[in-house]
PDB file of C-alpha atoms in Angstrom:
ATOM      1  CA  MET A 859      89.087  68.857 334.774  1.00 93.00           C
ATOM      2  CA  ARG A 860      88.332  66.657 331.198  1.00 97.00           C
ATOM      3  CA  LEU A 861      91.635  66.529 329.227  1.00 98.00           C
ATOM      4  CA  VAL A 862      92.075  65.010 325.951  1.00 98.00           C
ATOM      5  CA  VAL A 863      95.705  63.832 325.398  1.00 97.00           C
ATOM      6  CA  ALA A 864      96.461  62.954 321.747  1.00 96.00           C
ATOM      7  CA  LEU A 865      99.802  60.698 321.630  1.00 92.00           C
ATOM      8  CA  GLY A 866     101.686  61.051 318.470  1.00 83.00           C
ATOM      9  CA  GLY A 867     103.877  58.808 316.569  1.00 65.00           C
ATOM     10  CA  ASN A 868     106.902  59.328 319.416  1.00 57.00           C
ATOM     11  CA  ALA A 869     104.410  57.490 322.039  1.00 59.00           C
ATOM     12  CA  LEU A 870     104.457  54.385 319.384  1.00 70.00           C
ATOM     13  CA  LEU A 871     107.370  54.590 317.405  1.00 69.00           C
ATOM     14  CA  LEU A 872     110.397  56.509 317.070  1.00 70.00           C
ATOM     15  CA  ARG A 873     111.690  57.905 313.581  1.00 68.00           C
ATOM     16  CA  GLY A 874     113.726  55.032 312.361  1.00 69.00           C
ATOM     17  CA  GLU A 875     112.678  52.374 314.862  1.00 70.00           C
ATOM     18  CA  ALA A 876     111.795  48.942 313.460  1.00 72.00           C
ATOM     19  CA  LEU A 877     107.875  48.789 313.505  1.00 70.00           C
ATOM     20  CA  THR A 878     108.184  45.830 316.496  1.00 76.00           C
ATOM     21  CA  SER A 879     105.710  44.722 319.050  1.00 75.00           C
ATOM     22  CA  GLU A 880     108.800  45.107 321.272  1.00 84.00           C
ATOM     23  CA  ASN A 881     109.427  48.386 320.304  1.00 81.00           C
ATOM     24  CA  GLN A 882     105.903  49.797 320.387  1.00 82.00           C
ATOM     25  CA  ARG A 883     105.540  48.473 323.739  1.00 87.00           C
ATOM     26  CA  ARG A 884     108.318  49.772 325.330  1.00 89.00           C
ATOM     27  CA  ASN A 885     107.729  53.377 324.008  1.00 87.00           C
ATOM     28  CA  ILE A 886     103.668  52.640 325.066  1.00 90.00           C
ATOM     29  CA  GLN A 887     105.231  52.278 328.309  1.00 93.00           C
ATOM     30  CA  ILE A 888     106.970  55.668 328.542  1.00 92.00           C
ATOM     31  CA  ALA A 889     104.240  57.246 327.458  1.00 92.00           C
ATOM     32  CA  ALA A 890     101.907  55.263 330.217  1.00 94.00           C
ATOM     33  CA  ALA A 891     104.287  56.431 333.032  1.00 95.00           C
ATOM     34  CA  ALA A 892     104.133  59.528 331.890  1.00 93.00           C
ATOM     35  CA  LEU A 893     100.028  59.763 331.882  1.00 95.00           C
ATOM     36  CA  ALA A 894      99.731  57.821 334.918  1.00 95.00           C
ATOM     37  CA  PRO A 895      99.978  60.789 337.223  1.00 93.00           C
ATOM     38  CA  LEU A 896      97.220  62.775 335.131  1.00 94.00           C
ATOM     39  CA  THR A 897      94.358  60.180 336.244  1.00 93.00           C
ATOM     40  CA  GLY A 898      94.288  61.151 340.073  1.00 90.00           C
ATOM     41  CA  ASP A 899      92.860  64.425 339.459  1.00 90.00           C
ATOM     42  CA  HIS A 900      91.412  64.705 336.080  1.00 95.00           C
ATOM     43  CA  GLN A 901      89.238  62.958 333.506  1.00 96.00           C
ATOM     44  CA  ILE A 902      91.363  61.190 330.541  1.00 96.00           C
ATOM     45  CA  ILE A 903      90.510  60.401 327.052  1.00 98.00           C
ATOM     46  CA  ILE A 904      93.651  59.260 325.260  1.00 97.00           C
ATOM     47  CA  THR A 905      93.809  59.248 321.534  1.00 96.00           C
ATOM     48  CA  HIS A 906      96.681  57.873 319.407  1.00 91.00           C
ATOM     49  CA  GLY A 907      98.441  57.769 315.780  1.00 85.00           C
ATOM     50  CA  ASN A 908      98.314  54.844 313.226  1.00 73.00           C
ATOM     51  CA  GLY A 909     100.276  55.686 310.724  1.00 61.00           C
ATOM     52  CA  PRO A 910     103.214  53.245 310.323  1.00 64.00           C
ATOM     53  CA  GLN A 911     101.121  50.102 311.659  1.00 67.00           C
ATOM     54  CA  VAL A 912      98.100  50.865 309.033  1.00 63.00           C
ATOM     55  CA  GLY A 913     100.795  51.500 306.273  1.00 60.00           C
ATOM     56  CA  LEU A 914     102.742  48.022 307.300  1.00 65.00           C
ATOM     57  CA  LEU A 915      99.007  46.351 307.612  1.00 66.00           C
ATOM     58  CA  ALA A 916      98.358  47.751 304.168  1.00 61.00           C
ATOM     59  CA  LEU A 917     102.057  46.803 302.762  1.00 57.00           C
ATOM     60  CA  GLN A 918     101.727  43.165 304.230  1.00 60.00           C
ATOM     61  CA  GLY A 919      97.922  43.286 302.439  1.00 55.00           C
ATOM     62  CA  ALA A 920      99.839  44.339 299.202  1.00 54.00           C
ATOM     63  CA  ALA A 921     101.361  40.382 299.224  1.00 54.00           C
ATOM     64  CA  TYR A 922      97.964  38.952 298.216  1.00 54.00           C
ATOM     65  CA  LYS A 923      95.195  39.150 295.705  1.00 53.00           C
ATOM     66  CA  SER A 924      93.940  42.821 294.691  1.00 51.00           C
ATOM     67  CA  ASP A 925      90.550  41.167 295.459  1.00 50.00           C
ATOM     68  CA  GLU A 926      91.874  39.567 298.561  1.00 54.00           C
ATOM     69  CA  SER A 927      93.445  42.667 300.222  1.00 66.00           C
ATOM     70  CA  TYR A 928      91.776  44.538 303.044  1.00 78.00           C
ATOM     71  CA  PRO A 929      90.407  48.224 302.593  1.00 82.00           C
ATOM     72  CA  LEU A 930      91.787  50.652 305.029  1.00 84.00           C
ATOM     73  CA  ASP A 931      88.646  51.303 306.757  1.00 91.00           C
ATOM     74  CA  ILE A 932      89.162  47.639 308.576  1.00 88.00           C
ATOM     75  CA  LEU A 933      92.868  48.140 308.408  1.00 87.00           C
ATOM     76  CA  ASP A 934      92.039  51.690 310.763  1.00 89.00           C
ATOM     77  CA  ALA A 935      90.057  49.265 313.012  1.00 92.00           C
ATOM     78  CA  GLU A 936      92.765  46.552 313.143  1.00 89.00           C
ATOM     79  CA  THR A 937      95.371  49.070 314.414  1.00 87.00           C
ATOM     80  CA  GLU A 938      92.943  50.959 316.701  1.00 92.00           C
ATOM     81  CA  GLY A 939      92.374  47.831 318.530  1.00 91.00           C
ATOM     82  CA  MET A 940      95.810  46.603 318.725  1.00 88.00           C
ATOM     83  CA  ILE A 941      97.438  50.044 319.873  1.00 90.00           C
ATOM     84  CA  GLY A 942      94.665  50.520 322.158  1.00 93.00           C
ATOM     85  CA  TYR A 943      95.329  47.044 323.992  1.00 93.00           C
ATOM     86  CA  LEU A 944      98.654  48.155 324.366  1.00 91.00           C
ATOM     87  CA  ILE A 945      97.983  51.612 325.881  1.00 94.00           C
ATOM     88  CA  GLU A 946      95.230  50.125 328.052  1.00 96.00           C
ATOM     89  CA  GLN A 947      97.174  47.553 329.001  1.00 96.00           C
ATOM     90  CA  GLU A 948     100.336  49.445 330.303  1.00 95.00           C
ATOM     91  CA  LEU A 949      98.122  52.104 331.630  1.00 96.00           C
ATOM     92  CA  GLY A 950      96.633  49.773 334.085  1.00 95.00           C
ATOM     93  CA  ASN A 951     100.089  48.438 335.355  1.00 95.00           C
ATOM     94  CA  TYR A 952     100.317  52.253 336.908  1.00 95.00           C
ATOM     95  CA  LEU A 953      96.747  52.835 337.815  1.00 95.00           C
ATOM     96  CA  PRO A 954      94.868  51.272 341.362  1.00 93.00           C
ATOM     97  CA  PRO A 955      92.433  48.306 340.397  1.00 90.00           C
ATOM     98  CA  GLU A 956      89.742  50.461 340.743  1.00 91.00           C
ATOM     99  CA  ARG A 957      90.675  52.964 338.283  1.00 93.00           C
ATOM    100  CA  LEU A 958      89.491  51.576 334.833  1.00 95.00           C
ATOM    101  CA  CYS A 959      90.428  51.517 331.527  1.00 96.00           C
ATOM    102  CA  ALA A 960      88.738  51.221 328.201  1.00 97.00           C
ATOM    103  CA  THR A 961      89.189  51.156 324.963  1.00 97.00           C
ATOM    104  CA  LEU A 962      86.484  51.707 322.248  1.00 97.00           C
ATOM    105  CA  LEU A 963      86.681  51.180 318.430  1.00 96.00           C
ATOM    106  CA  THR A 964      85.685  54.512 317.273  1.00 98.00           C
ATOM    107  CA  GLN A 965      83.541  55.241 313.588  1.00 98.00           C
ATOM    108  CA  ILE A 966      83.904  58.802 312.336  1.00 98.00           C
ATOM    109  CA  GLU A 967      81.488  59.888 310.095  1.00 98.00           C
ATOM    110  CA  VAL A 968      82.860  61.979 306.804  1.00 97.00           C
ATOM    111  CA  ASP A 969      81.601  63.548 303.621  1.00 96.00           C
ATOM    112  CA  PRO A 970      81.619  61.236 300.729  1.00 94.00           C
ATOM    113  CA  ASN A 971      82.014  64.235 298.739  1.00 95.00           C
ATOM    114  CA  ASP A 972      85.225  65.860 300.246  1.00 96.00           C
ATOM    115  CA  PRO A 973      87.926  66.548 298.162  1.00 96.00           C
ATOM    116  CA  ALA A 974      90.170  64.518 299.824  1.00 94.00           C
ATOM    117  CA  PHE A 975      89.095  61.409 298.136  1.00 93.00           C
ATOM    118  CA  ASP A 976      90.555  63.378 294.531  1.00 92.00           C
ATOM    119  CA  SER A 977      93.876  64.432 296.046  1.00 91.00           C
ATOM    120  CA  PRO A 978      95.526  61.623 298.922  1.00 91.00           C
ATOM    121  CA  SER A 979      97.829  63.689 301.054  1.00 85.00           C
ATOM    122  CA  LYS A 980      98.157  61.451 304.804  1.00 82.00           C
ATOM    123  CA  PRO A 981     101.420  59.636 304.800  1.00 80.00           C
ATOM    124  CA  ILE A 982     100.971  56.160 305.942  1.00 77.00           C
ATOM    125  CA  GLY A 983     103.336  53.096 306.566  1.00 73.00           C
ATOM    126  CA  PRO A 984     107.336  52.996 306.974  1.00 74.00           C
ATOM    127  CA  VAL A 985     109.713  56.049 305.305  1.00 78.00           C
ATOM    128  CA  TYR A 986     111.273  54.520 301.548  1.00 85.00           C
ATOM    129  CA  SER A 987     113.734  56.193 299.568  1.00 91.00           C
ATOM    130  CA  LYS A 988     112.994  57.810 296.157  1.00 93.00           C
ATOM    131  CA  THR A 989     113.639  54.240 293.868  1.00 93.00           C
ATOM    132  CA  THR A 990     112.125  52.544 296.380  1.00 90.00           C
ATOM    133  CA  ALA A 991     109.356  54.499 296.784  1.00 89.00           C
ATOM    134  CA  GLU A 992     108.961  54.881 293.163  1.00 92.00           C
ATOM    135  CA  ARG A 993     108.976  51.265 292.452  1.00 91.00           C
ATOM    136  CA  LEU A 994     106.435  50.392 295.173  1.00 84.00           C
ATOM    137  CA  ALA A 995     104.433  52.785 293.388  1.00 88.00           C
ATOM    138  CA  ASN A 996     104.090  51.409 290.238  1.00 90.00           C
ATOM    139  CA  GLN A 997     103.824  48.089 291.622  1.00 82.00           C
ATOM    140  CA  HIS A 998     100.805  48.803 294.135  1.00 77.00           C
ATOM    141  CA  ARG A 999      99.711  51.831 292.057  1.00 81.00           C
ATOM    142  CA  TRP A1000     100.281  53.443 295.407  1.00 84.00           C
ATOM    143  CA  ARG A1001     100.757  57.546 295.224  1.00 89.00           C
ATOM    144  CA  ILE A1002     103.715  58.470 297.077  1.00 90.00           C
ATOM    145  CA  ALA A1003     105.001  61.887 298.275  1.00 90.00           C
ATOM    146  CA  LYS A1004     108.373  63.435 299.995  1.00 88.00           C
ATOM    147  CA  ASP A1005     108.274  63.307 303.630  1.00 82.00           C
ATOM    148  CA  GLY A1006     111.445  64.842 304.808  1.00 79.00           C
ATOM    149  CA  GLU A1007     114.504  63.205 303.326  1.00 86.00           C
ATOM    150  CA  TYR A1008     112.095  59.985 302.410  1.00 90.00           C
ATOM    151  CA  TYR A1009     108.960  59.270 300.515  1.00 90.00           C
ATOM    152  CA  ARG A1010     105.949  57.528 301.814  1.00 86.00           C
ATOM    153  CA  ARG A1011     103.096  56.410 300.667  1.00 84.00           C
ATOM    154  CA  VAL A1012      99.755  58.810 300.791  1.00 89.00           C
ATOM    155  CA  VAL A1013      96.276  58.079 300.806  1.00 88.00           C
ATOM    156  CA  PRO A1014      93.163  60.133 301.309  1.00 91.00           C
ATOM    157  CA  SER A1015      92.551  62.109 304.450  1.00 92.00           C
ATOM    158  CA  PRO A1016      88.767  63.540 304.687  1.00 96.00           C
ATOM    159  CA  ARG A1017      87.781  66.100 307.542  1.00 96.00           C
ATOM    160  CA  PRO A1018      85.934  64.408 310.417  1.00 97.00           C
ATOM    161  CA  ARG A1019      82.059  65.260 310.505  1.00 97.00           C
ATOM    162  CA  ARG A1020      80.501  63.601 313.618  1.00 97.00           C
ATOM    163  CA  ILE A1021      82.007  60.675 316.175  1.00 98.00           C
ATOM    164  CA  VAL A1022      79.400  58.043 316.158  1.00 97.00           C
ATOM    165  CA  GLU A1023      80.046  56.738 319.298  1.00 98.00           C
ATOM    166  CA  ILE A1024      80.386  60.037 321.390  1.00 98.00           C
ATOM    167  CA  GLU A1025      77.330  59.134 323.327  1.00 98.00           C
ATOM    168  CA  VAL A1026      79.044  55.744 324.580  1.00 98.00           C
ATOM    169  CA  ILE A1027      82.205  57.734 325.171  1.00 98.00           C
ATOM    170  CA  LYS A1028      80.450  59.845 327.645  1.00 98.00           C
ATOM    171  CA  SER A1029      78.767  57.461 329.389  1.00 97.00           C
ATOM    172  CA  LEU A1030      82.261  55.900 330.034  1.00 97.00           C
ATOM    173  CA  ILE A1031      83.409  59.109 331.316  1.00 97.00           C
ATOM    174  CA  ILE A1032      80.927  59.762 334.239  1.00 95.00           C
ATOM    175  CA  ARG A1033      81.668  56.544 335.255  1.00 94.00           C
ATOM    176  CA  ASN A1034      85.493  57.598 335.763  1.00 93.00           C
ATOM    177  CA  VAL A1035      86.735  55.357 333.048  1.00 97.00           C
ATOM    178  CA  VAL A1036      89.947  56.173 331.239  1.00 97.00           C
ATOM    179  CA  VAL A1037      88.629  56.157 327.817  1.00 98.00           C
ATOM    180  CA  ILE A1038      91.045  55.227 324.797  1.00 97.00           C
ATOM    181  CA  CYS A1039      89.060  56.147 321.328  1.00 97.00           C
ATOM    182  CA  ALA A1040      89.111  57.565 318.065  1.00 96.00           C
ATOM    183  CA  GLY A1041      92.287  55.692 317.470  1.00 91.00           C
ATOM    184  CA  GLY A1042      94.370  56.800 314.387  1.00 89.00           C
ATOM    185  CA  GLY A1043      91.755  59.345 313.590  1.00 93.00           C
ATOM    186  CA  GLY A1044      89.252  56.689 314.123  1.00 95.00           C
ATOM    187  CA  ILE A1045      87.135  54.763 311.532  1.00 96.00           C
ATOM    188  CA  PRO A1046      86.104  56.214 308.718  1.00 96.00           C
ATOM    189  CA  VAL A1047      82.391  55.802 307.598  1.00 97.00           C
ATOM    190  CA  VAL A1048      79.883  57.205 305.376  1.00 97.00           C
ATOM    191  CA  LYS A1049      75.920  56.545 305.441  1.00 93.00           C
ATOM    192  CA  ASP A1050      73.868  55.798 303.042  1.00 90.00           C
ATOM    193  CA  VAL A1051      70.890  56.990 301.029  1.00 87.00           C
ATOM    194  CA  ASP A1052      69.359  54.048 302.829  1.00 89.00           C
ATOM    195  CA  GLY A1053      70.597  55.147 306.248  1.00 88.00           C
ATOM    196  CA  HIS A1054      73.965  52.355 306.557  1.00 94.00           C
ATOM    197  CA  TRP A1055      76.769  52.879 307.315  1.00 96.00           C
ATOM    198  CA  ARG A1056      79.643  51.882 305.701  1.00 96.00           C
ATOM    199  CA  GLY A1057      83.621  52.046 305.782  1.00 96.00           C
ATOM    200  CA  VAL A1058      85.753  54.003 303.113  1.00 94.00           C
ATOM    201  CA  GLU A1059      89.151  53.942 302.360  1.00 87.00           C
ATOM    202  CA  ALA A1060      90.812  56.773 304.018  1.00 90.00           C
ATOM    203  CA  VAL A1061      92.282  57.461 307.054  1.00 89.00           C
ATOM    204  CA  ILE A1062      91.467  60.575 308.889  1.00 93.00           C
ATOM    205  CA  ASP A1063      94.214  62.940 310.494  1.00 91.00           C
ATOM    206  CA  LYS A1064      94.274  61.718 314.529  1.00 92.00           C
ATOM    207  CA  ASP A1065      94.789  65.314 315.327  1.00 94.00           C
ATOM    208  CA  LEU A1066      91.982  67.093 313.523  1.00 96.00           C
ATOM    209  CA  ALA A1067      89.646  63.708 314.925  1.00 97.00           C
ATOM    210  CA  GLY A1068      91.334  64.261 318.309  1.00 97.00           C
ATOM    211  CA  ALA A1069      89.965  68.133 318.382  1.00 98.00           C
ATOM    212  CA  LEU A1070      86.642  67.217 317.025  1.00 98.00           C
ATOM    213  CA  LEU A1071      86.865  64.722 320.349  1.00 98.00           C
ATOM    214  CA  ALA A1072      87.673  67.461 322.458  1.00 98.00           C
ATOM    215  CA  ILE A1073      84.966  69.889 321.441  1.00 98.00           C
ATOM    216  CA  GLU A1074      81.990  67.006 321.526  1.00 98.00           C
ATOM    217  CA  LEU A1075      83.302  66.112 324.729  1.00 98.00           C
ATOM    218  CA  GLY A1076      83.501  69.609 325.854  1.00 97.00           C
ATOM    219  CA  ALA A1077      87.174  69.011 327.487  1.00 98.00           C
ATOM    220  CA  ASP A1078      88.894  71.715 329.083  1.00 97.00           C
ATOM    221  CA  HIS A1079      92.610  70.922 327.434  1.00 98.00           C
ATOM    222  CA  PHE A1080      93.458  69.293 324.191  1.00 98.00           C
ATOM    223  CA  LEU A1081      97.283  68.358 324.865  1.00 98.00           C
ATOM    224  CA  MET A1082      98.924  66.713 321.429  1.00 96.00           C
ATOM    225  CA  LEU A1083     102.036  65.180 322.468  1.00 94.00           C
ATOM    226  CA  THR A1084     104.762  65.034 319.757  1.00 89.00           C
ATOM    227  CA  ASP A1085     108.506  64.842 319.548  1.00 84.00           C
ATOM    228  CA  VAL A1086     109.445  68.029 319.298  1.00 88.00           C
ATOM    229  CA  ASP A1087     109.512  70.474 322.621  1.00 92.00           C
ATOM    230  CA  ALA A1088     107.232  73.303 321.353  1.00 94.00           C
ATOM    231  CA  VAL A1089     105.766  74.440 317.909  1.00 94.00           C
ATOM    232  CA  TYR A1090     108.970  76.610 316.582  1.00 93.00           C
ATOM    233  CA  GLN A1091     108.538  79.889 313.913  1.00 89.00           C
ATOM    234  CA  ASN A1092     111.100  79.399 311.116  1.00 85.00           C
ATOM    235  CA  TRP A1093     111.765  75.738 312.076  1.00 82.00           C
ATOM    236  CA  GLY A1094     114.608  74.382 310.419  1.00 77.00           C
ATOM    237  CA  MET A1095     115.619  77.749 309.911  1.00 82.00           C
ATOM    238  CA  PRO A1096     118.912  80.044 311.927  1.00 84.00           C
ATOM    239  CA  LYS A1097     115.862  82.492 313.314  1.00 84.00           C
ATOM    240  CA  ALA A1098     114.083  79.860 314.545  1.00 86.00           C
ATOM    241  CA  ARG A1099     112.066  80.427 317.351  1.00 91.00           C
ATOM    242  CA  ALA A1100     109.883  78.271 320.154  1.00 92.00           C
ATOM    243  CA  ILE A1101     106.072  79.645 320.756  1.00 94.00           C
ATOM    244  CA  ARG A1102     105.591  79.764 324.325  1.00 94.00           C
ATOM    245  CA  ARG A1103     101.953  80.938 324.355  1.00 94.00           C
ATOM    246  CA  ILE A1104     100.269  82.244 321.184  1.00 94.00           C
ATOM    247  CA  SER A1105      96.694  82.973 319.996  1.00 94.00           C
ATOM    248  CA  PRO A1106      94.394  80.919 317.331  1.00 94.00           C
ATOM    249  CA  GLY A1107      94.961  83.964 315.292  1.00 92.00           C
ATOM    250  CA  ALA A1108      97.993  84.767 315.354  1.00 91.00           C
ATOM    251  CA  LEU A1109      98.824  80.964 314.711  1.00 92.00           C
ATOM    252  CA  ARG A1110      96.724  80.954 311.711  1.00 92.00           C
ATOM    253  CA  GLU A1111      99.208  83.751 310.002  1.00 91.00           C
ATOM    254  CA  MET A1112     102.408  81.301 310.143  1.00 91.00           C
ATOM    255  CA  ALA A1113     103.223  78.752 307.985  1.00 84.00           C
ATOM    256  CA  PHE A1114     104.221  75.751 308.947  1.00 87.00           C
ATOM    257  CA  ALA A1115     105.125  71.970 307.584  1.00 78.00           C
ATOM    258  CA  GLU A1116     102.043  70.081 306.227  1.00 78.00           C
ATOM    259  CA  GLY A1117     101.809  66.495 307.097  1.00 68.00           C
ATOM    260  CA  SER A1118     103.303  67.519 310.145  1.00 77.00           C
ATOM    261  CA  MET A1119     102.804  70.407 312.718  1.00 89.00           C
ATOM    262  CA  ALA A1120     100.045  71.956 310.285  1.00 90.00           C
ATOM    263  CA  PRO A1121      97.494  69.311 311.053  1.00 91.00           C
ATOM    264  CA  LYS A1122      98.472  70.071 314.885  1.00 94.00           C
ATOM    265  CA  ILE A1123      98.012  73.965 314.426  1.00 95.00           C
ATOM    266  CA  LEU A1124      95.228  73.680 312.562  1.00 96.00           C
ATOM    267  CA  ALA A1125      93.331  71.107 315.103  1.00 97.00           C
ATOM    268  CA  ALA A1126      94.870  72.740 317.835  1.00 97.00           C
ATOM    269  CA  CYS A1127      93.350  76.807 316.438  1.00 97.00           C
ATOM    270  CA  GLU A1128      89.991  74.814 315.757  1.00 97.00           C
ATOM    271  CA  PHE A1129      89.664  73.593 319.249  1.00 98.00           C
ATOM    272  CA  VAL A1130      90.450  76.871 320.955  1.00 97.00           C
ATOM    273  CA  GLU A1131      88.154  78.768 318.597  1.00 97.00           C
ATOM    274  CA  LYS A1132      85.371  76.470 319.052  1.00 97.00           C
ATOM    275  CA  THR A1133      85.000  76.259 322.835  1.00 97.00           C
ATOM    276  CA  GLY A1134      87.108  79.147 324.201  1.00 96.00           C
ATOM    277  CA  ARG A1135      89.512  77.067 325.936  1.00 97.00           C
ATOM    278  CA  ILE A1136      93.288  76.114 326.070  1.00 97.00           C
ATOM    279  CA  ALA A1137      95.359  73.890 323.580  1.00 98.00           C
ATOM    280  CA  GLY A1138      98.869  72.531 324.332  1.00 97.00           C
ATOM    281  CA  ILE A1139     101.339  71.150 321.889  1.00 97.00           C
ATOM    282  CA  GLY A1140     105.067  69.419 323.478  1.00 95.00           C
ATOM    283  CA  GLN A1141     106.736  66.853 324.097  1.00 93.00           C
ATOM    284  CA  LEU A1142     105.247  63.488 326.089  1.00 92.00           C
ATOM    285  CA  LYS A1143     107.809  63.875 328.998  1.00 92.00           C
ATOM    286  CA  ASP A1144     106.496  67.268 329.939  1.00 95.00           C
ATOM    287  CA  VAL A1145     102.964  66.981 329.483  1.00 95.00           C
ATOM    288  CA  VAL A1146     102.363  67.714 333.282  1.00 95.00           C
ATOM    289  CA  GLU A1147     104.175  71.048 332.204  1.00 96.00           C
ATOM    290  CA  ILE A1148     102.074  71.347 328.841  1.00 96.00           C
ATOM    291  CA  LEU A1149      99.080  71.292 331.102  1.00 95.00           C
ATOM    292  CA  ASP A1150     100.565  73.944 333.821  1.00 93.00           C
ATOM    293  CA  GLY A1151     101.613  75.910 330.520  1.00 92.00           C
ATOM    294  CA  THR A1152     105.264  76.326 331.906  1.00 94.00           C
ATOM    295  CA  ALA A1153     106.257  74.023 328.765  1.00 96.00           C
ATOM    296  CA  GLY A1154     105.598  73.474 324.969  1.00 96.00           C
ATOM    297  CA  THR A1155     103.306  75.991 323.235  1.00 96.00           C
ATOM    298  CA  THR A1156      99.834  76.927 324.973  1.00 96.00           C
ATOM    299  CA  ILE A1157      97.015  77.880 322.127  1.00 97.00           C
ATOM    300  CA  ALA A1158      94.572  80.359 323.885  1.00 95.00           C
ATOM    301  CA  PRO A1159      91.871  82.895 323.316  1.00 92.00           C
ATOM    302  CA  ASP A1160      93.082  85.467 325.593  1.00 81.00           C
ATOM    303  CA  VAL A1161      96.270  85.697 324.481  1.00 71.00           C
ATOM    304  CA  ASP A1162      97.254  89.825 322.755  1.00 63.00           C
ATOM    305  CA  ILE A1163     101.229  89.391 322.329  1.00 54.00           C
ATOM    306  CA  GLY A1164     102.663  86.155 321.690  1.00 60.00           C
ATOM    307  CA  TRP A1165     105.536  84.977 323.495  1.00 61.00           C
ATOM    308  CA  TRP A1166     108.479  83.659 322.014  1.00 61.00           C
ATOM    309  CA  ASP A1167     111.607  81.903 323.304  1.00 59.00           C
TER     310      ASP A1167
END
């Protein structure tokens, strides 16, 4: 089978951990060990998040003069290369020499008139207290928003429309290469009236980019691996219930937290509705069981009545 696997933040950095290369490598080693067994029987395409990393680079860049700091599309490319390198290296340590891995910097087209550019909503970078976040927002002219008990910088997050390098990715897959691509939602680009590509100041949601990747590649399964064991109805409330199997239609009728589970739900529904195939959401350590439908949450087109714990 052809699997697109989206690694959430837990595969790179646990909440509250320092954003060091050592911490990221250690977590990626865990992710690589979990994914390696799948490569024996399946074609694997891996994508990943970059929120903390791109935010840190942006914060570092803010130390320079405003005309010297790098735009977000450049930072997206830098983090995609850095994280892809770590995944490629650590996964390669688990694979036989003949099974190759490749990291591909991936441009993804967005609409220059997307309303997201007027309403920044995508959280990036580390979490801050309210006082610190407001101070940094005033200092750097950032937009900030609440993220759980903390605050983070938010930036535009336009919807992905087309993967520019999709034919390159397909060529690698045909040669049985494990491809790491569209990391951090890919590099957001638009085409000018003269037909030239240029980057834009934004970060694409990684789950929506992963769904687009899975759709364009004709994947059999789209797996989103995160730090919760399943999707929960009424999350954080006494009557919370883990959803085990459900249809996209039923899932769309429920409410989920924006900026965390809601994008995953949207991405899963879009993939299932457009392909008639299956999406799964759950913990990294349960990836084999999520694929089998015995762990996590399965979103499938043929479910009449949802199953809950």
